[in-house]
Coordinates of C-alpha atoms in Angstrom, one line a residue:
M6 CA 39.0 151.2 99.9
K7 CA 36.7 153.7 98.2
N8 CA 33.5 152.5 96.5
K9 CA 30.3 154.1 95.4
N10 CA 28.3 152.1 97.9
D11 CA 28.5 153.1 101.5
N12 CA 26.9 149.8 102.6
E13 CA 29.7 148.0 104.4
T14 CA 28.3 144.5 103.7
N15 CA 28.6 145.2 99.9
N16 CA 32.2 146.3 100.0
F17 CA 35.2 144.0 99.8
D18 CA 38.9 144.1 99.0
V19 CA 38.8 141.1 96.8
I20 CA 35.8 139.3 95.2
V21 CA 36.2 135.7 93.9
V22 CA 33.6 134.3 91.5
G23 CA 33.4 130.5 91.8
A24 CA 34.4 128.0 94.5
G25 CA 35.8 125.1 92.6
H26 CA 39.5 124.1 92.9
A27 CA 40.7 127.5 91.5
G28 CA 38.2 129.5 93.5
I29 CA 39.1 127.8 96.8
E30 CA 42.8 128.8 96.6
A31 CA 42.0 132.2 95.0
S32 CA 39.7 133.1 98.0
L33 CA 41.8 131.6 100.8
A34 CA 45.0 133.4 99.7
P35 CA 43.7 137.0 100.1
A36 CA 41.7 136.1 103.2
R37 CA 44.8 134.7 104.9
M38 CA 46.8 137.7 103.7
G39 CA 44.5 139.9 105.8
L40 CA 42.1 141.2 103.1
N41 CA 38.3 141.4 103.3
T42 CA 37.3 138.8 100.7
A43 CA 34.1 137.4 99.3
V44 CA 33.6 134.3 97.3
I45 CA 30.4 133.8 95.2
T46 CA 29.3 130.4 94.2
I47 CA 26.1 129.0 92.6
N48 CA 25.8 126.3 95.2
L49 CA 27.6 126.4 98.6
D50 CA 27.1 122.6 99.0
N51 CA 29.4 122.0 95.9
I52 CA 32.5 123.8 97.1
G53 CA 35.4 121.7 96.1
Q54 CA 33.2 119.4 94.0
M55 CA 35.2 116.7 92.1
S56 CA 33.1 116.9 88.9
C57 CA 35.3 114.4 87.1
N58 CA 37.7 111.8 88.5
P59 CA 37.9 111.4 92.3
A60 CA 41.7 111.9 92.5
I61 CA 44.4 114.6 93.1
G62 CA 47.8 114.5 91.6
G63 CA 49.1 112.3 88.8
L64 CA 51.8 112.8 86.2
A65 CA 53.2 116.4 86.5
K66 CA 50.0 117.2 88.5
G67 CA 51.6 115.9 91.7
H68 CA 54.3 118.4 91.2
L69 CA 51.7 121.2 91.1
V70 CA 50.1 120.0 94.4
R71 CA 53.4 120.0 96.2
E72 CA 54.2 123.4 94.9
L73 CA 50.8 124.7 96.1
D74 CA 51.6 123.4 99.6
A75 CA 55.0 125.1 99.6
L76 CA 53.3 128.4 98.7
G77 CA 50.7 127.9 101.5
G78 CA 47.8 126.5 99.6
E79 CA 45.1 124.1 100.8
M80 CA 44.9 121.3 98.2
A81 CA 47.7 119.1 99.6
K82 CA 46.4 119.3 103.1
A83 CA 42.9 118.4 101.9
I84 CA 43.9 115.3 100.0
D85 CA 46.2 114.0 102.8
K86 CA 43.2 114.2 105.1
T87 CA 40.6 112.7 102.8
G88 CA 42.6 110.4 100.5
I89 CA 41.8 106.7 100.5
Q90 CA 44.6 105.4 98.3
F91 CA 48.1 106.9 97.7
R92 CA 50.6 105.9 95.0
T93 CA 53.8 107.1 93.3
L94 CA 53.7 107.0 89.5
N95 CA 56.7 106.4 87.1
T96 CA 58.8 104.8 89.9
K97 CA 60.8 102.9 87.3
K98 CA 61.7 106.2 85.5
G99 CA 64.0 109.1 86.4
P100 CA 63.4 111.2 89.5
A101 CA 62.3 114.2 87.5
V102 CA 59.2 112.5 86.1
R103 CA 58.0 110.6 89.2
S104 CA 54.7 111.9 90.4
S105 CA 52.4 111.4 93.4
R106 CA 48.7 110.6 93.0
A107 CA 45.9 110.0 95.6
Q108 CA 42.4 108.8 95.2
A109 CA 40.1 110.9 97.2
D110 CA 36.9 110.2 99.2
M111 CA 35.2 112.9 97.1
F112 CA 32.5 113.6 99.7
K113 CA 35.0 114.1 102.5
Y114 CA 37.2 116.2 100.2
K115 CA 34.3 118.5 99.4
T116 CA 33.3 118.7 103.1
Y117 CA 36.9 119.5 104.1
M118 CA 37.1 122.3 101.6
K119 CA 33.8 123.8 102.6
T120 CA 34.9 123.8 106.2
A121 CA 38.2 125.4 105.3
L122 CA 36.4 128.3 103.6
E123 CA 33.8 128.7 106.4
S124 CA 36.5 128.7 109.1
A125 CA 38.8 131.2 107.3
E126 CA 38.9 134.7 108.9
N127 CA 38.2 137.6 106.5
L128 CA 36.2 135.4 104.1
T129 CA 32.5 135.8 103.4
L130 CA 30.7 133.0 101.5
I131 CA 27.7 134.0 99.3
Q132 CA 25.4 131.7 97.4
S133 CA 24.4 133.4 94.2
M134 CA 25.1 133.8 90.5
V135 CA 27.1 136.6 88.9
D136 CA 25.6 138.2 85.8
S137 CA 28.1 140.9 85.0
L138 CA 31.2 142.9 85.9
I139 CA 31.2 146.5 87.1
V140 CA 34.0 148.2 85.0
E141 CA 34.8 151.9 85.2
D142 CA 37.5 153.6 83.1
G143 CA 39.1 150.2 82.3
K144 CA 39.1 149.1 86.0
A145 CA 37.2 146.3 87.6
K146 CA 35.1 147.8 90.5
G147 CA 32.8 144.9 91.4
I148 CA 30.1 142.5 90.2
V149 CA 26.4 142.4 89.7
L150 CA 24.5 139.4 91.0
W151 CA 21.5 137.9 89.2
T152 CA 19.3 139.4 91.9
G153 CA 20.5 142.8 90.8
E154 CA 22.5 143.4 93.9
E155 CA 25.9 145.0 93.4
L156 CA 29.1 144.1 95.3
Y157 CA 32.2 146.3 95.1
S158 CA 35.9 145.7 95.2
D159 CA 39.1 146.8 93.6
A160 CA 40.1 143.3 92.5
V161 CA 37.8 140.6 91.0
I162 CA 39.0 137.0 90.3
L163 CA 36.9 134.9 88.0
T164 CA 37.2 131.1 88.5
T165 CA 34.1 130.0 86.6
G166 CA 35.2 126.5 85.5
T167 CA 32.8 125.1 82.9
F168 CA 29.9 127.3 83.9
L169 CA 30.1 130.0 81.2
R170 CA 27.3 129.2 78.9
G171 CA 27.8 125.6 79.8
L172 CA 26.0 123.0 77.6
V173 CA 25.7 119.4 78.6
H174 CA 25.4 116.7 75.9
I175 CA 24.2 113.1 76.4
G176 CA 23.8 111.6 73.0
L177 CA 21.9 114.1 70.8
F178 CA 20.1 115.5 73.9
N179 CA 21.5 118.6 75.4
Y180 CA 20.7 121.2 78.1
N181 CA 22.2 124.2 79.7
A182 CA 24.2 123.4 82.9
G183 CA 27.5 124.3 84.5
R184 CA 27.9 120.6 85.1
A185 CA 25.2 117.9 85.7
G186 CA 23.0 119.2 88.4
D187 CA 24.0 122.8 88.4
F188 CA 22.8 126.0 86.6
A189 CA 24.9 127.4 83.8
S190 CA 26.1 131.0 84.0
N191 CA 24.7 132.5 80.7
K192 CA 25.1 136.3 81.2
L193 CA 28.7 136.7 82.5
S194 CA 30.2 135.7 79.1
L195 CA 28.3 138.6 77.5
S196 CA 29.8 141.0 80.0
L197 CA 33.3 139.8 79.3
L198 CA 32.7 140.3 75.5
E199 CA 31.2 143.8 76.1
N200 CA 34.4 144.7 78.0
G201 CA 36.7 143.7 75.1
L202 CA 37.8 140.2 76.0
E203 CA 38.0 137.6 73.3
L204 CA 36.3 134.2 74.1
G205 CA 36.6 130.7 72.7
R206 CA 34.7 127.5 73.1
L207 CA 36.1 124.3 74.6
K208 CA 34.7 120.9 75.5
T209 CA 35.4 118.3 78.2
G210 CA 33.6 115.3 79.5
T211 CA 33.2 112.7 82.2
T212 CA 32.5 109.0 82.6
P213 CA 29.3 107.2 83.6
R214 CA 29.2 106.4 87.3
L215 CA 28.7 102.7 88.0
D216 CA 27.0 100.8 90.8
G217 CA 29.8 98.9 92.6
R218 CA 27.4 96.2 93.8
T219 CA 27.0 95.2 90.1
I220 CA 30.7 94.9 89.4
D221 CA 32.5 91.5 89.5
F222 CA 35.9 92.3 91.0
S223 CA 36.9 88.6 91.4
E224 CA 38.8 88.3 88.1
L225 CA 40.1 91.9 87.8
E226 CA 43.6 93.1 88.5
E227 CA 43.8 94.6 91.9
Q228 CA 46.0 97.7 92.5
K229 CA 46.8 98.6 96.2
G230 CA 48.1 101.7 97.7
E231 CA 51.7 102.5 98.6
E232 CA 52.4 102.2 102.3
D233 CA 55.6 104.3 102.4
F234 CA 54.1 107.1 100.4
I235 CA 55.3 110.6 101.6
P236 CA 52.3 112.8 102.3
F237 CA 51.6 115.7 99.9
S238 CA 51.7 118.3 102.6
M239 CA 54.5 119.3 104.9
A240 CA 51.8 119.7 107.6
D241 CA 50.8 116.0 107.6
K242 CA 52.8 113.0 108.7
N243 CA 50.3 110.1 108.0
I244 CA 48.1 109.0 105.2
A245 CA 45.6 106.1 105.0
N246 CA 45.4 103.5 102.2
E247 CA 41.9 102.2 102.7
I248 CA 40.9 100.8 99.4
S249 CA 42.1 99.1 96.2
C250 CA 41.5 100.1 92.6
Y251 CA 40.9 97.5 89.9
I252 CA 42.1 97.3 86.3
T253 CA 40.1 96.0 83.3
Y254 CA 40.1 96.6 79.6
T255 CA 37.8 97.4 76.6
N256 CA 37.8 94.8 73.7
K257 CA 36.8 94.4 70.1
N258 CA 33.1 94.0 71.0
T259 CA 33.3 97.3 73.0
H260 CA 34.8 99.1 70.1
S261 CA 32.3 97.6 67.6
I262 CA 29.3 98.9 69.6
I263 CA 30.9 102.4 69.9
L264 CA 31.7 102.6 66.1
N265 CA 28.2 101.4 65.2
D266 CA 26.6 104.2 67.2
L267 CA 28.8 107.1 66.2
D268 CA 25.8 108.6 64.4
K269 CA 24.3 109.1 67.8
S270 CA 27.4 110.9 69.2
P271 CA 27.3 114.7 69.4
L272 CA 31.1 114.6 68.8
Y273 CA 30.7 113.0 65.4
C274 CA 27.4 114.6 64.3
G275 CA 28.7 118.2 64.5
V276 CA 26.5 119.1 67.5
I277 CA 29.5 119.8 69.7
K278 CA 31.5 122.8 68.4
G279 CA 34.0 123.2 71.2
V280 CA 37.5 121.6 71.0
G281 CA 38.1 118.7 73.4
P282 CA 41.2 117.6 75.3
R283 CA 43.9 116.0 73.2
Y284 CA 45.4 114.1 76.0
C285 CA 42.3 112.9 77.8
P286 CA 40.0 111.9 74.9
S287 CA 36.6 110.3 75.1
I288 CA 36.4 106.6 74.5
E289 CA 34.7 107.4 71.1
D290 CA 37.8 109.4 70.2
K291 CA 40.2 106.6 71.3
V292 CA 38.4 104.0 69.3
V293 CA 38.2 106.1 66.1
R294 CA 41.8 107.5 66.4
F295 CA 43.5 104.3 67.4
K296 CA 41.7 101.7 65.2
D297 CA 44.6 99.2 65.4
K298 CA 44.6 99.1 69.2
E299 CA 42.7 96.1 70.4
R300 CA 42.0 97.3 74.0
H301 CA 42.1 100.4 76.2
Q302 CA 42.9 100.2 79.9
I303 CA 40.2 101.2 82.4
F304 CA 40.8 101.9 86.1
L305 CA 37.8 101.3 88.4
E306 CA 38.0 103.8 91.3
R307 CA 35.7 104.0 94.2
E308 CA 34.4 107.6 94.7
S309 CA 33.8 107.4 98.5
L310 CA 33.8 105.0 101.4
D311 CA 30.2 106.1 102.0
S312 CA 29.0 105.3 98.5
V313 CA 28.9 102.3 96.1
E314 CA 29.6 104.5 93.1
Y315 CA 32.6 103.7 90.9
Y316 CA 34.4 105.9 88.4
P317 CA 35.7 104.0 85.3
N318 CA 38.7 106.1 84.6
G319 CA 39.3 106.0 80.8
L320 CA 35.7 105.8 79.7
S321 CA 34.7 109.5 79.2
T322 CA 31.8 109.5 76.8
S323 CA 28.8 111.5 75.5
L324 CA 27.1 108.6 73.7
P325 CA 23.4 108.0 74.5
L326 CA 22.7 106.2 77.8
E327 CA 21.6 103.0 76.2
T328 CA 24.8 102.8 74.2
Q329 CA 26.9 103.5 77.3
L330 CA 25.2 100.6 79.1
K331 CA 25.6 98.3 76.0
F332 CA 29.3 98.8 75.6
L333 CA 30.0 98.8 79.3
R334 CA 28.5 95.3 79.6
T335 CA 31.1 93.9 77.0
I336 CA 33.9 94.7 79.5
K337 CA 35.3 92.1 81.8
G338 CA 33.8 92.5 85.3
L339 CA 31.1 94.8 84.0
E340 CA 28.9 92.2 82.4
N341 CA 26.0 92.9 84.7
V342 CA 26.8 96.5 85.6
K343 CA 24.2 99.2 86.2
I344 CA 24.8 102.9 85.5
M345 CA 23.9 105.3 88.4
R346 CA 24.8 108.5 86.5
P347 CA 25.4 108.7 82.7
G348 CA 28.6 110.0 81.2
Y349 CA 28.3 113.4 79.4
A350 CA 30.3 116.0 77.5
I351 CA 30.1 119.7 78.4
E352 CA 30.9 122.8 76.2
Y353 CA 31.8 126.1 77.8
D354 CA 33.3 129.5 77.1
Y355 CA 36.8 130.4 78.0
V356 CA 38.9 133.6 77.7
L357 CA 41.9 133.3 75.3
P358 CA 44.7 133.3 77.8
D359 CA 47.2 135.4 75.8
Q360 CA 45.1 138.3 77.0
L361 CA 46.6 137.9 80.5
K362 CA 49.7 139.1 82.2
H363 CA 51.9 136.7 84.1
S364 CA 50.2 137.8 87.3
L365 CA 47.0 136.4 85.8
E366 CA 45.5 139.9 85.6
T367 CA 43.9 140.8 82.3
E368 CA 45.6 143.2 80.0
K369 CA 42.4 145.1 79.1
I370 CA 40.7 145.3 82.5
N371 CA 42.8 146.6 85.5
G372 CA 42.1 144.6 88.6
L373 CA 40.4 141.6 86.8
F374 CA 42.2 138.3 87.4
L375 CA 41.3 134.9 85.8
A376 CA 42.2 131.4 87.1
G377 CA 41.3 127.8 86.1
Q378 CA 39.3 126.5 83.2
I379 CA 38.3 130.0 82.2
N380 CA 41.9 130.3 81.0
G381 CA 41.6 127.2 78.9
T382 CA 43.2 124.6 81.2
S383 CA 41.9 121.2 82.4
G384 CA 42.4 119.5 85.7
Y385 CA 41.9 120.3 89.4
E386 CA 45.6 120.8 90.0
E387 CA 46.1 123.3 87.1
A388 CA 43.1 125.2 88.3
A389 CA 44.3 125.4 92.0
A390 CA 47.8 126.4 90.9
Q391 CA 46.4 129.4 89.0
G392 CA 44.0 130.1 91.8
I393 CA 46.7 130.7 94.4
I394 CA 48.7 132.9 92.0
A395 CA 45.7 135.0 91.2
G396 CA 44.7 135.3 94.8
I397 CA 48.3 136.3 95.9
N398 CA 48.6 138.8 93.1
A399 CA 45.2 140.4 93.6
S400 CA 46.2 140.8 97.2
L401 CA 49.6 142.3 96.4
K402 CA 47.9 144.7 93.9
I403 CA 45.5 145.9 96.6
K404 CA 48.5 146.4 99.0
G405 CA 50.5 148.3 96.3
E406 CA 53.2 145.7 96.0
D407 CA 54.8 144.1 93.0
P408 CA 53.2 140.8 91.7
L409 CA 54.6 137.4 92.4
T410 CA 55.8 135.9 89.1
L411 CA 57.3 132.4 89.1
E412 CA 59.8 131.7 86.4
R413 CA 59.9 128.5 84.3
E414 CA 63.0 127.3 86.1
E415 CA 61.4 127.9 89.5
A416 CA 58.2 125.9 89.3
Y417 CA 55.7 123.9 87.2
I418 CA 53.3 126.7 88.1
G419 CA 55.6 129.1 86.3
V420 CA 55.7 126.8 83.2
L421 CA 51.9 126.5 83.2
I422 CA 51.3 130.2 83.4
D423 CA 54.0 131.1 80.9
D424 CA 52.7 128.6 78.4
L425 CA 49.2 130.0 78.7
I426 CA 50.4 133.6 78.3
T427 CA 52.9 133.2 75.5
L428 CA 51.6 130.3 73.6
G429 CA 47.9 130.5 74.2
T430 CA 45.7 127.4 73.8
S431 CA 43.0 126.3 71.5
E432 CA 42.3 123.1 73.4
P433 CA 42.1 122.2 77.1
Y434 CA 45.7 122.6 78.4
R435 CA 47.0 119.9 80.6
M436 CA 50.3 119.9 82.5
F437 CA 53.0 117.3 81.5
T438 CA 56.6 116.9 82.7
S439 CA 57.6 117.2 79.1
R440 CA 56.5 120.8 79.0
A441 CA 59.2 121.8 81.5
E442 CA 62.6 122.2 80.0
Y443 CA 64.3 122.2 83.4
R444 CA 62.7 119.1 84.8
L445 CA 65.7 118.1 87.0
L446 CA 65.4 121.4 88.9
L447 CA 61.6 121.0 89.3
R448 CA 61.3 117.6 91.0
E449 CA 58.5 116.9 93.4
D450 CA 60.8 116.2 96.2
N451 CA 62.3 119.7 96.2
A452 CA 59.2 121.8 95.8
D453 CA 59.5 123.2 99.4
F454 CA 63.2 124.2 98.8
R455 CA 62.1 126.1 95.7
L456 CA 59.0 127.9 96.9
C457 CA 58.6 128.0 100.7
E458 CA 60.4 131.4 100.9
Y459 CA 57.9 132.9 98.4
G460 CA 55.0 131.5 100.5
K461 CA 56.5 133.0 103.7
R462 CA 57.3 136.4 102.0
V463 CA 53.8 137.0 100.9
G464 CA 52.4 136.0 104.3
L465 CA 50.6 132.8 103.1
L466 CA 52.7 129.9 104.4
D467 CA 51.8 129.0 108.0
E468 CA 54.5 128.6 110.7
E469 CA 54.0 124.8 110.9
R470 CA 54.9 124.2 107.3
Y471 CA 57.6 126.8 107.3
S472 CA 59.2 125.2 110.3
V473 CA 59.2 121.8 108.6
Y474 CA 60.8 123.3 105.5
K475 CA 63.6 125.0 107.6
K476 CA 64.4 121.7 109.4
R477 CA 64.5 119.8 106.2
L478 CA 66.8 122.3 104.6
A479 CA 69.1 122.3 107.6
K480 CA 69.3 118.5 107.5
F481 CA 69.9 118.4 103.7
N482 CA 72.7 120.9 104.0
E483 CA 74.2 119.1 107.0
L484 CA 74.3 115.8 105.3
T485 CA 75.6 117.2 102.0
V486 CA 78.5 119.0 103.7
F487 CA 79.3 115.8 105.8
L488 CA 79.5 113.7 102.6
K489 CA 81.6 116.3 100.8
T490 CA 84.1 116.6 103.6
Y491 CA 84.2 113.1 105.3
E492 CA 87.4 111.3 104.2
N493 CA 88.0 114.0 101.5
G494 CA 84.7 113.4 99.9
K495 CA 85.2 109.8 99.1
Y496 CA 81.6 108.8 99.7
Y497 CA 80.3 111.9 97.9
S498 CA 82.2 110.7 94.8
L499 CA 80.9 107.2 95.2
L500 CA 77.3 108.3 95.2
K501 CA 77.8 109.8 91.8
R502 CA 78.2 106.3 90.4
P503 CA 74.9 104.9 88.9
D504 CA 75.4 101.6 90.6
F505 CA 76.0 103.0 94.0
S506 CA 73.2 104.2 96.4
I507 CA 72.8 105.7 99.8
E508 CA 71.8 102.3 101.0
N509 CA 75.3 101.1 100.2
L510 CA 76.7 103.7 102.5
K511 CA 74.4 102.6 105.3
A512 CA 74.8 98.9 104.9
G513 CA 78.2 98.4 103.4
L514 CA 80.3 101.2 104.8
G515 CA 78.8 101.6 108.3
I516 CA 78.2 105.3 108.0
E517 CA 75.9 106.5 110.7
L518 CA 72.9 107.9 108.7
D519 CA 70.1 106.8 111.0
K520 CA 69.4 110.4 112.2
Y521 CA 68.3 111.4 108.7
S522 CA 64.9 110.5 107.3
A523 CA 64.4 108.5 104.2
D524 CA 63.2 111.7 102.4
I525 CA 66.4 113.6 103.2
L526 CA 68.6 110.6 102.3
N527 CA 66.8 110.4 98.9
R528 CA 67.1 114.1 98.3
V529 CA 70.8 114.2 99.0
Q530 CA 71.4 111.2 96.8
L531 CA 69.5 112.7 93.9
F532 CA 71.3 116.0 94.3
I533 CA 74.7 114.3 94.2
K534 CA 73.9 111.9 91.4
Y535 CA 72.5 114.6 89.1
E536 CA 74.7 117.5 90.2
G537 CA 76.5 117.7 86.9
Y538 CA 73.2 117.8 84.9
I539 CA 71.7 120.3 87.3
N540 CA 74.7 122.6 87.0
R541 CA 74.4 122.5 83.2
Q542 CA 70.8 123.4 83.4
K543 CA 71.6 126.3 85.7
D544 CA 74.3 127.5 83.2
E545 CA 71.7 127.4 80.4
I546 CA 69.3 129.4 82.5
A547 CA 71.9 132.0 83.2
R548 CA 72.8 132.3 79.5
L549 CA 69.1 132.8 78.6
K550 CA 68.5 135.3 81.4
K551 CA 70.5 137.9 79.6
F552 CA 67.5 138.4 77.3
D553 CA 65.3 139.1 80.4
G554 CA 67.3 142.3 81.0
I555 CA 66.6 143.6 77.5
K556 CA 63.2 145.3 77.8
L557 CA 60.9 146.4 75.1
N558 CA 59.3 149.9 75.4
E559 CA 55.7 149.7 76.5
D560 CA 54.6 151.9 73.7
I561 CA 56.7 150.3 70.9
D562 CA 54.9 150.1 67.6
F563 CA 55.8 146.7 66.1
K564 CA 54.3 147.7 62.7
T565 CA 57.1 150.2 62.2
I566 CA 59.9 147.6 62.6
P567 CA 61.1 146.5 59.2
G568 CA 61.5 142.7 58.6
L569 CA 58.7 141.5 60.9
S570 CA 56.0 139.4 59.3
L571 CA 52.4 140.3 59.6
E572 CA 51.8 137.2 61.8
V573 CA 54.7 138.2 64.2
I574 CA 53.4 141.8 64.4
E575 CA 49.9 140.6 65.2
K576 CA 51.1 138.3 68.0
L577 CA 53.5 140.8 69.4
D578 CA 50.8 143.5 69.4
R579 CA 48.3 141.1 71.1
I580 CA 50.6 139.8 73.8
R581 CA 52.8 142.9 74.3
P582 CA 55.9 141.1 75.7
A583 CA 57.9 143.1 78.3
T584 CA 61.3 141.7 77.3
I585 CA 63.1 140.1 74.4
A586 CA 63.0 136.8 76.4
E587 CA 59.2 136.9 76.6
A588 CA 58.9 137.7 72.9
G589 CA 61.1 134.7 72.1
K590 CA 58.7 132.3 73.9
I591 CA 55.6 133.4 71.8
S592 CA 54.5 130.7 69.4
G593 CA 55.2 131.9 65.8
V594 CA 57.9 134.5 66.8
T595 CA 60.9 133.1 65.0
P596 CA 64.6 133.4 66.0
A597 CA 64.9 135.8 63.1
A598 CA 62.2 138.0 64.5
V599 CA 63.9 138.0 67.9
S600 CA 67.2 139.1 66.2
I601 CA 65.3 142.0 64.5
L602 CA 63.9 143.0 67.9
L603 CA 67.4 142.8 69.5
M604 CA 68.7 145.1 66.7
K605 CA 65.9 147.6 67.3
C606 CA 66.6 147.7 71.1
R607 CA 70.3 148.3 70.6
K608 CA 69.6 151.2 68.2
L609 CA 67.3 152.7 70.9

């Protein structure tokens, strides 16, 4: 590596800015791939901080965590070791939308991640703040710390979370912070703007934290963990369900107090300018938007075995502290509750994600990669998924190799990144199973079959997990072949019936299946039952793939193509799709516009 500075301690192959959920994966990936990596964070004690809910996984998010594990990431291992309650969601629905969720001991989770970074070879941890990028001839060459010190590298990954010009709101009071208790990063946004990147403004929020000693759990609905839960990571075999969660509800009195104090809400007084999350609204938003709904469900989740603090999931708010306490005490079980930390909203800058390539490298600055909330997403899992891809691709770029790009039919990670690049976002993006058009192919249970070879190929997946994957795959194939061939496939055909299960084979037909784990039996059963639907999805993918082979010239001038609207031209110019298929995914690019582009390509 060639840099201006001959000081070895200031030179790295990859520099990662931020050590939240995106930064952890973004820094571990290049370090484990053998590159000299530095991670810069404002506070080393807050590596892996769970700023919002103390949980990993959830609807569609559980898919992302298992995909991370298959690629060689750390999040699944961390939650398996530090989780205190594990459950599978949507168990009464189809297999494609079932998702895993675990409540974390947030203190142990943070400690686990800090230890993971500290023990990683090739990784240097630095506590500081980054003020600006070093960019030369359109290439990222390093960063400048707030102390004036310069660090050099040929790849920089920004994973700044909510810290870019972060502004915390509690009622009509506000102050600069990256999150409550941490400094905001106020200068790095200006550096991004100076280097031609377009920024937007978003808003998110969190709930008040409650003193568990002042909660009456006796009349609340208890929710226990799931004893036969399959661990998130292939590296782990056991999990521990140590606590219960509790369910309560808001009521008309709660809603009345909130509505009466809307004049004290920064959301409704025009103080907050950033756009908030549509699918995870504040309690103020819920009450205003759903006026006919008499109650909203609240999950009371303990944050740590070593703390009495509880997280009331569903009560995100930025109302004044006195209003928060007043409406909380109208809720069953919380009549005498005390607040340990107030809920708040936070506004922050993000980079419009349609300025990125699918590798998560920016179009305008060579060697600059972005991951996490800086790209307009919300959620720990979405951040970590981007982090590992940015880390892998920064490493591959340094090594002179082609980037790893996951397609929409290969992974939820591929759906996430493709949505950001081609559709952009003007509000915090959250992953849902409904965003994936090939859900049956992208189930949680087959994440290892889909992605482990990628993790192995880039040198990130360790031997322990790769070995587990190979053994699972061998067992899956063995059982599938057995059922296809035994008695001319009679039992294979029986399993296609909706009223017939693998348990019927074990109990009713005496087939010896004891050598196969419950996981393998379930995978084989799902594969057989949905084989027809899966094959149809694969045929649809193959049909659409033909457009991937039709490339658009890099220097094509869309303004010279007759028939394209100004809106379409503007979007094509901005995103610069590489193929007809990519152009067709862009929001606002109509089928008619795709046909015009096809005609243009055929003429060329």
